[in-house]
Coordinates of C-alpha atoms in Angstrom, one line a residue:
X9 CA -0.1 -0.1 0.1
X10 CA 2.5 2.6 0.9
X11 CA 4.3 2.0 -2.2
X12 CA 1.5 2.5 -4.1
X13 CA 1.0 5.8 -2.2
X14 CA 4.3 7.1 -3.3
X15 CA 3.2 6.9 -6.7
X16 CA 2.3 10.6 -8.3
X17 CA 0.2 8.7 -11.6
X18 CA -2.2 6.9 -8.7
X19 CA -2.6 10.3 -7.1
X20 CA -3.2 11.9 -10.4
X21 CA -5.6 9.5 -11.5
X22 CA -7.4 9.7 -7.6
X23 CA -7.5 13.4 -8.6
X24 CA -9.1 13.3 -12.0
X25 CA -11.6 10.4 -10.9
X26 CA -12.9 13.3 -8.3
X27 CA -13.0 15.6 -10.6
X28 CA -14.9 13.5 -12.9
X29 CA -17.2 12.9 -10.1
X30 CA -17.1 16.9 -9.2
X31 CA -18.9 17.3 -12.7
X32 CA -21.3 14.6 -12.2
X33 CA -22.5 15.7 -9.1
X34 CA -21.6 19.7 -8.7
X35 CA -21.6 21.2 -5.5
X36 CA -17.9 22.1 -5.3
X37 CA -17.0 19.3 -3.1
X38 CA -15.3 16.3 -4.4
X39 CA -13.4 19.7 -6.4
X40 CA -11.6 20.0 -2.8
X41 CA -10.6 16.7 -2.8
X42 CA -9.7 16.6 -6.3
X43 CA -7.3 19.7 -5.9
X44 CA -5.5 18.1 -2.2
X45 CA -5.0 14.9 -4.1
X46 CA -3.4 16.7 -7.2
X47 CA -0.9 18.8 -4.6
X48 CA -0.3 15.2 -3.3
X49 CA 0.5 14.0 -6.7
X50 CA 2.4 17.2 -7.1
X51 CA 4.6 16.6 -3.7
X52 CA 5.4 12.8 -4.6
X53 CA 6.3 13.9 -8.1
X54 CA 8.8 16.5 -6.7
X55 CA 10.0 13.6 -4.9
X56 CA 9.4 15.2 -1.7
X57 CA 9.6 11.7 0.4
X58 CA 6.9 11.8 3.3
X59 CA 5.6 8.7 4.7
X60 CA 2.0 7.9 4.1
X61 CA 0.4 9.2 7.3
X62 CA 2.4 12.9 5.9
X63 CA 0.8 12.5 2.4
X64 CA -2.3 11.8 4.1
X65 CA -2.4 14.2 6.3
X66 CA -1.3 16.9 3.4
X67 CA -4.1 15.8 1.6
X68 CA -6.9 16.2 4.5
X69 CA -5.4 19.6 5.2
X70 CA -5.3 20.7 1.1
X71 CA -8.7 19.8 0.5
X72 CA -10.3 21.3 3.3
X73 CA -8.5 24.6 2.7
X74 CA -9.3 23.8 -1.4
X75 CA -13.1 23.5 0.1
X76 CA -12.8 26.4 2.3
X77 CA -11.7 29.0 -0.8
X78 CA -14.1 27.3 -3.2
X79 CA -16.8 27.9 -0.9
X80 CA -16.0 31.5 -0.3
X81 CA -15.3 32.3 -3.6
X82 CA -18.7 30.7 -5.5
X83 CA -21.0 30.8 -2.5
X84 CA -24.0 33.2 -3.2
X85 CA -23.9 36.6 -1.2
X86 CA -26.0 36.9 2.0
X87 CA -29.1 38.0 0.9
X88 CA -29.0 36.6 -2.4
X89 CA -31.6 34.4 -3.6
X90 CA -31.0 32.1 -6.9
X91 CA -33.7 33.0 -9.0
X92 CA -34.5 31.4 -13.0
X93 CA -35.7 33.2 -15.8
X94 CA -36.2 31.0 -18.2
X95 CA -36.9 27.1 -18.3
X96 CA -34.3 25.8 -20.7
X97 CA -36.7 22.5 -21.2
X98 CA -39.8 24.9 -22.3

């Protein structure tokens, strides 16, 4: 398991799967995890030499920070209501 966790392409594939799932189920939840996995993939590719525990911690912290940033950037302003004037099906 540790050998697979230290391969950059496994983390990159994980990030790609999460990004594809985000397209299928939008809401900027899985995108934060995809960004965290991409960051860990970059760290492993750069051969930083972290153990599986540290890689998991970097993944968790980066995912949380990415999710908080995405939420603050794409969140509706206070008091705003999302309305739709046209229906694409009519």
